[in-house]
């Protein structure tokens, strides 16, 4: 049991100002595995004040010193990877072995990237008679979701600290325990007091106070489009900089010359990863009518190979969903898909008979999905794949772009140049060509209602700078 009863503010573990607690529940056993403080507006204010007070000193800290501390954070996280993966496998439900690689491995990589890149970063350049300097944006509030909790935290905290910003982190109330490990690691790395602060609590209370606070310069949110809209509205009153990483409804476009064995394996995996609880999940498979029957057969076989079960069992490929509420949302989308006339090819809304505990949903595939129907348009955030047939390449691109979202996608073809040509026409921030791997140094972010701003690599670092021009006489 992880009982956390203090917040990390101004370099100290402090009792919260209120008495509220938030229980953390294991998604596979439905048991309480820990609790964290339900922070208050007063806690949010104290954390912002600490970050404001620490800003000038941290911004002036030599780059080499900041980089050395980020390197220590990387090493600290690396030494606790097992613990991180275990907690997140419980909080979120991702199979443990995968959680080691993704949920624990990516945050290590993010801190490692900034520790190495920072000393090489060009902070100043001459343009004619001007000296252009990069300065940290100021006090940053990071608000993060539950699905890849520490990866999303690291995607903000690592570059913000590297740039010289100070940070207040408000993690998801659903999966907050991992953030406490990061705070301990940051403390042990010797980061000065107030540079990093952790306040847990509910989005509509603590989150909104942080967003509206006049001493905060920037908000970086990863979350739902609904929260993004609310946060952008609130932040507009003080003209804060806002970066939003929001939802998605990404398409995997299979061209008629694709290697179907690879395309189907890759597309189903890009949909089912983390039980479909991935913002960039490829939840729409856009399939050529000429090869539709073969695609359906292979997709069903592949999806049915995703063995549901305990995240700590060796055989498990698909864990439970994060909460009872999320499971209900996903089941109601499956029912809606059936009601709207899509063909249910496998899975379905009923609970798997062999798993009486845990918020499991069977891997579900729909065929002949109308591209304008609810399940083809709305983010489901569960293991549900919609196959949408198309007749021509133009038609495939039109279907892929028929979404309010624009986060990610994939194109599969026997001819890479053809795939790239199609990928250029897709209005999203990322497109994987023939299953090209996720790159922690490439920019990640959305077009349209998937948000604005970019995370990861040098583009992610640049989000946290202001740019100043000094006009020189000489
Ligand atoms: P969420 O409900 O929007 O919550 C995200 C964070 O925002 C949480 O910390 C939440 O606090 C906080 N929050 C909620 N309402 C708020 C408000 N009014 N003011 C300030 N903060 C507020 O999203 P989620 O359910 O955790 O995560 C799933 C969503 O995130 C999906 O839509 C997914 O697509 C998106 N996502 C996007 C990306 C990306 O990079 N584009 C990556 C991962 C996930 P509480 O936890 O206390 O409610």
Tab-separated table of C-alpha atoms and ligand atoms in Angstrom, residues 22 142-148 151-152 156 170-175 200-211 219 221-228 230-231 234 244-249 277-280 322 325-326 379 381 405 407 444-446 450-451 455, ligand 1:
chain	number	residue	atom	x	y	z
A	22	UNK	CA	-7.757	10.500	-3.305
A	142	UNK	CA	2.242	20.796	-16.166
A	143	UNK	CA	-1.128	19.001	-16.072
A	144	UNK	CA	-0.993	15.371	-17.106
A	145	UNK	CA	-3.292	12.375	-17.782
A	146	UNK	CA	-3.231	8.767	-16.644
A	147	UNK	CA	-2.578	6.684	-19.743
A	148	UNK	CA	1.229	7.067	-20.018
A	151	UNK	CA	6.084	9.602	-19.910
A	152	UNK	CA	3.706	12.544	-20.260
A	156	UNK	CA	6.989	18.419	-19.995
A	170	UNK	CA	-0.478	18.415	-11.215
A	171	UNK	CA	-0.635	14.753	-12.233
A	172	UNK	CA	-3.749	12.735	-13.028
A	173	UNK	CA	-5.872	11.816	-10.011
A	174	UNK	CA	-6.292	8.360	-11.529
A	175	UNK	CA	-2.564	7.464	-11.693
A	200	UNK	CA	-1.995	16.361	-6.391
A	201	UNK	CA	-5.697	17.181	-6.459
A	202	UNK	CA	-8.734	17.417	-8.691
A	203	UNK	CA	-8.546	19.113	-12.077
A	204	UNK	CA	-11.584	21.368	-11.611
A	205	UNK	CA	-10.231	22.670	-8.254
A	206	UNK	CA	-6.432	22.574	-8.033
A	207	UNK	CA	-5.972	22.400	-11.819
A	208	UNK	CA	-8.174	25.409	-12.557
A	209	UNK	CA	-6.512	27.476	-9.817
A	210	UNK	CA	-3.095	26.747	-11.317
A	211	UNK	CA	-4.302	27.601	-14.807
A	219	UNK	CA	0.350	25.794	-19.054
A	221	UNK	CA	-1.648	20.073	-20.702
A	222	UNK	CA	-1.916	16.557	-21.995
A	223	UNK	CA	-5.499	15.423	-21.685
A	224	UNK	CA	-8.879	15.341	-23.322
A	225	UNK	CA	-10.039	17.919	-25.844
A	226	UNK	CA	-12.761	18.864	-23.348
A	227	UNK	CA	-10.167	19.794	-20.685
A	228	UNK	CA	-8.024	21.516	-23.329
A	230	UNK	CA	-11.618	24.701	-20.692
A	231	UNK	CA	-7.952	25.338	-19.894
A	234	UNK	CA	-9.255	30.075	-18.458
A	244	UNK	CA	-2.167	21.307	-25.615
A	245	UNK	CA	-1.665	17.612	-26.380
A	246	UNK	CA	-5.212	16.320	-26.733
A	247	UNK	CA	-7.228	13.460	-28.149
A	248	UNK	CA	-7.048	11.612	-31.443
A	249	UNK	CA	-8.842	9.304	-33.894
A	277	UNK	CA	-5.856	3.916	-24.139
A	278	UNK	CA	-3.349	5.755	-26.303
A	279	UNK	CA	-3.966	9.221	-27.697
A	280	UNK	CA	-2.236	8.293	-30.957
A	322	UNK	CA	-8.055	2.105	-16.167
A	325	UNK	CA	-16.064	4.465	-15.673
A	326	UNK	CA	-13.733	4.054	-18.638
A	379	UNK	CA	-12.298	8.910	-29.423
A	381	UNK	CA	-10.062	5.079	-25.662
A	405	UNK	CA	-8.617	15.316	-34.720
A	407	UNK	CA	-2.697	13.566	-34.030
A	444	UNK	CA	4.982	14.872	-31.214
A	445	UNK	CA	1.748	16.842	-31.285
A	446	UNK	CA	-1.475	17.524	-33.082
A	450	UNK	CA	-5.674	17.331	-31.211
A	451	UNK	CA	-4.062	20.498	-29.872
A	455	UNK	CA	6.635	17.750	-27.339
B	1	LIG	P1	-8.523	14.609	-18.722
B	1	LIG	O1	-9.729	14.183	-18.008
B	1	LIG	O2	-8.604	15.742	-19.663
B	1	LIG	O3	-7.438	14.901	-17.585
B	1	LIG	C1	-6.116	15.297	-17.892
B	1	LIG	C2	-5.568	16.133	-16.755
B	1	LIG	O4	-6.293	17.375	-16.720
B	1	LIG	C3	-5.754	15.502	-15.380
B	1	LIG	O5	-4.659	15.832	-14.561
B	1	LIG	C4	-7.019	16.184	-14.877
B	1	LIG	O6	-7.152	16.178	-13.474
B	1	LIG	C5	-6.823	17.579	-15.423
B	1	LIG	N1	-8.045	18.352	-15.553
B	1	LIG	C6	-9.294	17.907	-15.846
B	1	LIG	N2	-10.155	18.947	-15.904
B	1	LIG	C7	-9.440	20.067	-15.641
B	1	LIG	C8	-9.756	21.448	-15.528
B	1	LIG	N3	-11.006	21.889	-15.707
B	1	LIG	N4	-8.778	22.325	-15.240
B	1	LIG	C9	-7.510	21.899	-15.058
B	1	LIG	N5	-7.141	20.598	-15.127
B	1	LIG	C10	-8.093	19.696	-15.431
B	1	LIG	O7	-7.871	13.416	-19.561
B	1	LIG	P2	-7.576	11.934	-19.065
B	1	LIG	O8	-8.878	11.226	-19.020
B	1	LIG	O9	-6.705	11.941	-17.870
B	1	LIG	O10	-6.680	11.394	-20.288
B	1	LIG	C11	-7.214	10.902	-21.440
B	1	LIG	C12	-7.233	11.944	-22.537
B	1	LIG	O11	-5.932	12.455	-22.754
B	1	LIG	C13	-7.643	11.362	-23.855
B	1	LIG	O12	-8.543	12.212	-24.516
B	1	LIG	C14	-6.352	11.270	-24.642
B	1	LIG	O13	-6.487	11.301	-26.022
B	1	LIG	C15	-5.612	12.443	-24.135
B	1	LIG	N6	-4.169	12.235	-24.319
B	1	LIG	C16	-3.514	12.978	-25.248
B	1	LIG	C17	-2.171	12.766	-25.479
B	1	LIG	C18	-1.408	13.562	-26.488
B	1	LIG	O14	-0.199	13.605	-26.398
B	1	LIG	N7	-2.050	14.184	-27.437
B	1	LIG	C19	-1.486	11.810	-24.746
B	1	LIG	C20	-2.204	11.073	-23.816
B	1	LIG	C21	-3.548	11.306	-23.601
B	1	LIG	P3	-7.936	14.969	-12.743
B	1	LIG	O15	-7.149	13.742	-13.032
B	1	LIG	O16	-7.925	15.379	-11.324
B	1	LIG	O17	-9.307	14.947	-13.362
